[in-house]
PDB file of C-alpha atoms in Angstrom:
ATOM      1  CA  MET L   1     -11.460  10.902   8.964  1.00  0.00           C
ATOM      2  CA  ILE L   2     -11.785   8.353   6.151  1.00  0.00           C
ATOM      3  CA  LYS L   3      -8.707   8.384   3.787  1.00  0.00           C
ATOM      4  CA  ARG L   4      -9.059   7.678   0.058  1.00  0.00           C
ATOM      5  CA  GLU L   5      -6.482   4.909   0.225  1.00  0.00           C
ATOM      6  CA  ASP L   6      -8.594   3.109   2.876  1.00  0.00           C
ATOM      7  CA  VAL L   7     -11.651   2.762   0.457  1.00  0.00           C
ATOM      8  CA  TYR L   8     -12.241   1.701  -3.110  1.00  0.00           C
ATOM      9  CA  LYS L   9     -15.070   2.697  -5.464  1.00  0.00           C
ATOM     10  CA  ILE L  10     -17.874   0.209  -5.975  1.00  0.00           C
ATOM     11  CA  GLY L  11     -20.541   2.300  -7.566  1.00  0.00           C
ATOM     12  CA  LYS L  12     -22.678   5.413  -7.820  1.00  0.00           C
ATOM     13  CA  LEU L  13     -25.993   6.556  -6.475  1.00  0.00           C
ATOM     14  CA  GLY L  14     -28.750   7.097  -9.005  1.00  0.00           C
ATOM     15  CA  LYS L  15     -32.298   8.475  -8.773  1.00  0.00           C
ATOM     16  CA  THR L  16     -34.476   8.451  -5.714  1.00  0.00           C
ATOM     17  CA  HIS L  17     -37.155   5.851  -5.447  1.00  0.00           C
ATOM     18  CA  GLY L  18     -40.505   6.526  -3.790  1.00  0.00           C
ATOM     19  CA  VAL L  19     -41.160   8.868  -0.877  1.00  0.00           C
ATOM     20  CA  ARG L  20     -39.510   7.008   1.993  1.00  0.00           C
ATOM     21  CA  GLY L  21     -35.940   8.090   1.135  1.00  0.00           C
ATOM     22  CA  GLU L  22     -34.849   5.112  -0.851  1.00  0.00           C
ATOM     23  CA  ILE L  23     -32.191   5.680  -3.539  1.00  0.00           C
ATOM     24  CA  SER L  24     -30.963   3.616  -6.542  1.00  0.00           C
ATOM     25  CA  PHE L  25     -27.435   2.260  -6.287  1.00  0.00           C
ATOM     26  CA  LEU L  26     -25.662   1.210  -9.409  1.00  0.00           C
ATOM     27  CA  PHE L  27     -22.745  -1.112  -8.277  1.00  0.00           C
ATOM     28  CA  ASP L  28     -19.732  -2.871  -9.916  1.00  0.00           C
ATOM     29  CA  ASP L  29     -18.949  -5.032  -6.797  1.00  0.00           C
ATOM     30  CA  ASP L  30     -21.518  -6.642  -4.545  1.00  0.00           C
ATOM     31  CA  VAL L  31     -19.059  -6.748  -1.639  1.00  0.00           C
ATOM     32  CA  PHE L  32     -21.548  -4.885   0.573  1.00  0.00           C
ATOM     33  CA  ASP L  33     -23.818  -7.900   0.321  1.00  0.00           C
ATOM     34  CA  ARG L  34     -21.199 -10.589   0.622  1.00  0.00           C
ATOM     35  CA  THR L  35     -19.697  -9.112   3.856  1.00  0.00           C
ATOM     36  CA  ASP L  36     -22.934  -7.946   5.555  1.00  0.00           C
ATOM     37  CA  ALA L  37     -21.417  -4.424   5.890  1.00  0.00           C
ATOM     38  CA  ASP L  38     -23.153  -2.019   8.161  1.00  0.00           C
ATOM     39  CA  TYR L  39     -22.218   1.087   6.148  1.00  0.00           C
ATOM     40  CA  LEU L  40     -21.027   2.421   2.884  1.00  0.00           C
ATOM     41  CA  VAL L  41     -18.978   5.611   2.279  1.00  0.00           C
ATOM     42  CA  PHE L  42     -20.178   8.352  -0.062  1.00  0.00           C
ATOM     43  CA  ASP L  43     -18.084  11.124  -1.697  1.00  0.00           C
ATOM     44  CA  ILE L  44     -20.007  14.245  -0.952  1.00  0.00           C
ATOM     45  CA  ASP L  45     -18.265  17.378  -2.319  1.00  0.00           C
ATOM     46  CA  GLY L  46     -14.868  15.648  -1.970  1.00  0.00           C
ATOM     47  CA  ILE L  47     -15.433  14.524   1.592  1.00  0.00           C
ATOM     48  CA  LEU L  48     -15.792  10.810   2.356  1.00  0.00           C
ATOM     49  CA  VAL L  49     -18.813  10.344   4.592  1.00  0.00           C
ATOM     50  CA  PRO L  50     -20.100   6.980   6.114  1.00  0.00           C
ATOM     51  CA  PHE L  51     -23.757   6.205   5.808  1.00  0.00           C
ATOM     52  CA  PHE L  52     -25.259   3.182   7.695  1.00  0.00           C
ATOM     53  CA  LEU L  53     -27.619   0.876   5.721  1.00  0.00           C
ATOM     54  CA  GLU L  54     -31.077   0.348   7.181  1.00  0.00           C
ATOM     55  CA  GLU L  55     -31.907  -2.074   4.402  1.00  0.00           C
ATOM     56  CA  TYR L  56     -31.426  -2.811   0.695  1.00  0.00           C
ATOM     57  CA  ARG L  57     -32.933  -4.914  -1.941  1.00  0.00           C
ATOM     58  CA  PHE L  58     -31.633  -5.876  -5.418  1.00  0.00           C
ATOM     59  CA  LYS L  59     -33.385  -4.862  -8.587  1.00  0.00           C
ATOM     60  CA  ASN L  60     -30.935  -6.868 -10.775  1.00  0.00           C
ATOM     61  CA  ASP L  61     -27.246  -7.883 -10.957  1.00  0.00           C
ATOM     62  CA  SER L  62     -25.992  -4.297 -10.914  1.00  0.00           C
ATOM     63  CA  ASN L  63     -28.647  -2.202  -9.243  1.00  0.00           C
ATOM     64  CA  ALA L  64     -30.064  -2.202  -5.747  1.00  0.00           C
ATOM     65  CA  LEU L  65     -32.350   0.078  -3.872  1.00  0.00           C
ATOM     66  CA  LEU L  66     -30.786   1.536  -0.611  1.00  0.00           C
ATOM     67  CA  LYS L  67     -32.591   2.734   2.499  1.00  0.00           C
ATOM     68  CA  LEU L  68     -30.077   4.653   4.649  1.00  0.00           C
ATOM     69  CA  ASP L  69     -30.291   5.463   8.279  1.00  0.00           C
ATOM     70  CA  GLY L  70     -31.492   9.007   8.805  1.00  0.00           C
ATOM     71  CA  ILE L  71     -32.517   9.543   5.126  1.00  0.00           C
ATOM     72  CA  ASP L  72     -36.289   9.353   5.420  1.00  0.00           C
ATOM     73  CA  THR L  73     -37.658  11.607   2.652  1.00  0.00           C
ATOM     74  CA  GLN L  74     -37.326  11.828  -1.044  1.00  0.00           C
ATOM     75  CA  GLU L  75     -35.822  15.348  -0.673  1.00  0.00           C
ATOM     76  CA  GLN L  76     -33.049  14.067   1.662  1.00  0.00           C
ATOM     77  CA  ALA L  77     -32.293  11.252  -0.739  1.00  0.00           C
ATOM     78  CA  GLN L  78     -32.302  13.669  -3.788  1.00  0.00           C
ATOM     79  CA  GLU L  79     -29.231  15.410  -2.184  1.00  0.00           C
ATOM     80  CA  LEU L  80     -27.258  12.191  -2.500  1.00  0.00           C
ATOM     81  CA  THR L  81     -27.950  11.407  -6.183  1.00  0.00           C
ATOM     82  CA  GLY L  82     -24.847  11.193  -8.223  1.00  0.00           C
ATOM     83  CA  CYS L  83     -22.530  10.520  -5.292  1.00  0.00           C
ATOM     84  CA  ASP L  84     -19.755   7.985  -5.832  1.00  0.00           C
ATOM     85  CA  VAL L  85     -20.021   5.069  -3.389  1.00  0.00           C
ATOM     86  CA  TYR L  86     -16.924   3.495  -1.706  1.00  0.00           C
ATOM     87  CA  PHE L  87     -16.283   0.437   0.400  1.00  0.00           C
ATOM     88  CA  PRO L  88     -13.730   0.219   3.238  1.00  0.00           C
ATOM     89  CA  ARG L  89     -10.809  -2.029   2.240  1.00  0.00           C
ATOM     90  CA  LYS L  90     -10.542  -3.408   5.831  1.00  0.00           C
ATOM     91  CA  LEU L  91     -14.033  -4.897   5.572  1.00  0.00           C
ATOM     92  CA  ALA L  92     -13.565  -6.506   2.095  1.00  0.00           C
ATOM     93  CA  ASP L  93     -13.725 -10.206   1.968  1.00  0.00           C
ATOM     94  CA  SER L  94     -10.871 -10.515  -0.481  1.00  0.00           C
ATOM     95  CA  ASP L  95      -7.363 -11.956  -0.156  1.00  0.00           C
ATOM     96  CA  ASN L  96      -4.523 -12.300  -2.593  1.00  0.00           C
ATOM     97  CA  ASP L  97      -6.244 -15.107  -4.437  1.00  0.00           C
ATOM     98  CA  ASN L  98      -9.816 -13.663  -4.369  1.00  0.00           C
ATOM     99  CA  ILE L  99      -9.957  -9.984  -5.217  1.00  0.00           C
ATOM    100  CA  SER L 100     -12.449  -7.907  -7.286  1.00  0.00           C
ATOM    101  CA  TRP L 101     -11.500  -5.773 -10.236  1.00  0.00           C
ATOM    102  CA  ALA L 102     -12.993  -2.721  -8.402  1.00  0.00           C
ATOM    103  CA  GLU L 103     -10.763  -3.244  -5.529  1.00  0.00           C
ATOM    104  CA  ILE L 104      -7.503  -3.010  -7.354  1.00  0.00           C
ATOM    105  CA  ILE L 105      -8.081   0.520  -8.698  1.00  0.00           C
ATOM    106  CA  GLY L 106      -5.251   2.613  -7.274  1.00  0.00           C
ATOM    107  CA  TYR L 107      -2.866  -0.428  -6.921  1.00  0.00           C
ATOM    108  CA  SER L 108       0.675  -0.004  -8.450  1.00  0.00           C
ATOM    109  CA  VAL L 109       1.662  -2.236 -11.361  1.00  0.00           C
ATOM    110  CA  ILE L 110       5.161  -3.730 -10.969  1.00  0.00           C
ATOM    111  CA  ASP L 111       7.000  -5.442 -13.770  1.00  0.00           C
ATOM    112  CA  ALA L 112       7.818  -8.922 -12.350  1.00  0.00           C
ATOM    113  CA  LYS L 113      11.129  -9.082 -14.227  1.00  0.00           C
ATOM    114  CA  SER L 114      12.677  -5.698 -13.626  1.00  0.00           C
ATOM    115  CA  LYS L 115      10.695  -4.789 -10.408  1.00  0.00           C
ATOM    116  CA  GLN L 116      10.118  -1.447 -12.064  1.00  0.00           C
ATOM    117  CA  ASP L 117       7.031   0.466 -10.969  1.00  0.00           C
ATOM    118  CA  ILE L 118       5.014   0.864 -14.216  1.00  0.00           C
ATOM    119  CA  GLY L 119       2.247   3.088 -12.700  1.00  0.00           C
ATOM    120  CA  LYS L 120      -1.063   3.143 -10.818  1.00  0.00           C
ATOM    121  CA  ILE L 121      -4.300   1.550 -12.044  1.00  0.00           C
ATOM    122  CA  ALA L 122      -6.867   4.263 -12.933  1.00  0.00           C
ATOM    123  CA  SER L 123      -9.551   1.788 -14.247  1.00  0.00           C
ATOM    124  CA  VAL L 124     -10.156  -1.702 -15.393  1.00  0.00           C
ATOM    125  CA  ASP L 125     -11.688  -2.358 -18.812  1.00  0.00           C
ATOM    126  CA  ASP L 126     -13.462  -5.724 -18.539  1.00  0.00           C
ATOM    127  CA  ASN L 127     -16.005  -5.117 -21.322  1.00  0.00           C
ATOM    128  CA  THR L 128     -14.305  -7.497 -23.638  1.00  0.00           C
ATOM    129  CA  ILE L 129     -12.628 -10.909 -23.227  1.00  0.00           C
ATOM    130  CA  ASN L 130      -9.199  -9.170 -23.128  1.00  0.00           C
ATOM    131  CA  ILE L 131      -9.320  -7.357 -19.795  1.00  0.00           C
ATOM    132  CA  LEU L 132      -7.041  -4.310 -19.640  1.00  0.00           C
ATOM    133  CA  PHE L 133      -5.554  -2.148 -16.794  1.00  0.00           C
ATOM    134  CA  GLU L 134      -5.667   1.536 -17.693  1.00  0.00           C
ATOM    135  CA  LEU L 135      -2.960   3.296 -15.869  1.00  0.00           C
ATOM    136  CA  GLU L 136      -3.115   6.948 -14.654  1.00  0.00           C
ATOM    137  CA  ASP L 137      -0.881   8.021 -17.584  1.00  0.00           C
ATOM    138  CA  GLY L 138      -3.165   6.399 -20.168  1.00  0.00           C
ATOM    139  CA  LYS L 139      -1.126   3.292 -20.842  1.00  0.00           C
ATOM    140  CA  LEU L 140      -3.104   0.057 -21.365  1.00  0.00           C
ATOM    141  CA  ILE L 141      -1.643  -3.080 -19.789  1.00  0.00           C
ATOM    142  CA  PRO L 142      -3.188  -6.626 -20.412  1.00  0.00           C
ATOM    143  CA  ALA L 143      -4.632  -7.917 -17.201  1.00  0.00           C
ATOM    144  CA  SER L 144      -4.752 -11.584 -18.057  1.00  0.00           C
ATOM    145  CA  GLU L 145      -4.619 -13.854 -15.042  1.00  0.00           C
ATOM    146  CA  GLU L 146      -1.825 -15.814 -16.764  1.00  0.00           C
ATOM    147  CA  LEU L 147       0.318 -12.708 -16.707  1.00  0.00           C
ATOM    148  CA  ILE L 148      -0.375 -11.684 -13.040  1.00  0.00           C
ATOM    149  CA  GLU L 149       2.473 -13.068 -10.922  1.00  0.00           C
ATOM    150  CA  ASN L 150       1.369 -11.736  -7.504  1.00  0.00           C
ATOM    151  CA  ILE L 151      -1.120  -9.426  -5.915  1.00  0.00           C
ATOM    152  CA  ASP L 152      -0.092  -7.776  -2.583  1.00  0.00           C
ATOM    153  CA  THR L 153      -3.143  -6.513  -0.890  1.00  0.00           C
ATOM    154  CA  LYS L 154      -1.063  -5.095   2.020  1.00  0.00           C
ATOM    155  CA  ARG L 155       1.258  -3.024  -0.230  1.00  0.00           C
ATOM    156  CA  HIS L 156      -1.454  -2.378  -2.902  1.00  0.00           C
ATOM    157  CA  GLN L 157       0.688  -3.806  -5.656  1.00  0.00           C
ATOM    158  CA  ILE L 158       0.314  -6.175  -8.601  1.00  0.00           C
ATOM    159  CA  GLU L 159       3.298  -7.895 -10.084  1.00  0.00           C
ATOM    160  CA  ILE L 160       2.794  -8.715 -13.700  1.00  0.00           C
ATOM    161  CA  ASN L 161       4.864 -10.482 -16.419  1.00  0.00           C
ATOM    162  CA  LEU L 162       4.680  -7.820 -19.122  1.00  0.00           C
ATOM    163  CA  PRO L 163       4.823  -8.940 -22.678  1.00  0.00           C
ATOM    164  CA  GLU L 164       7.954  -7.822 -24.500  1.00  0.00           C
ATOM    165  CA  GLY L 165       7.605  -4.290 -25.897  1.00  0.00           C
ATOM    166  CA  ILE L 166       4.147  -3.639 -24.345  1.00  0.00           C
ATOM    167  CA  LEU L 167       5.331  -0.356 -22.772  1.00  0.00           C
ATOM    168  CA  ASP L 168       6.628   0.897 -26.183  1.00  0.00           C
ATOM    169  CA  LEU L 169       3.202   1.013 -27.772  1.00  0.00           C
TER     170      LEU L 169
END
C-alpha cells in the first residue's frame, strides 16, 4: 500500500486525447522525465494507485500527453481525468541542495533560532519574485533561499531564519 508521506504531488490529469487512451497531464515538476520513472501514482477516490508509463511526449513546459499501460481506449482514459498525480519520494533525483518546490509540500518549517516547529507547508506560491510557503494554518512564510538554513529530506523539515515579527502578522 502506498502511503501519502511516501509521495508528493506533481500535477493533475486533464482531458483525454485521441482514441488510443492518451491523457493530458498538467505538471508542476518534470521529475518523471529527469529520473526515467517507470510509473506515476494517481489518487483515485482517495486511494493511491500506481500506473506504469508506456510512453509520453511533451506538448509544452507544463503539459504532456501520457499513454499508460492497460489504458487503451478513450473511455478508460476518461475515468482518470481530474486525478491528482504523485511521484514516489524514493525515486526523486533531489538531495538537500537540489529539491523542487513541489517536493517540499508537507515538510515541517522549523525556526532556525528557537528550533520551534512553525507548521507544515500546504503549498508554495512561486507566482511572484517573492516566493512564499503557505502553511496548513494559513500563515505565509517567505521562502527566500537566503533565509533557508537547512533542508532535511530524511526528516522532511526545512530550517528557516524567520524575519523578526513575521509570525505576528
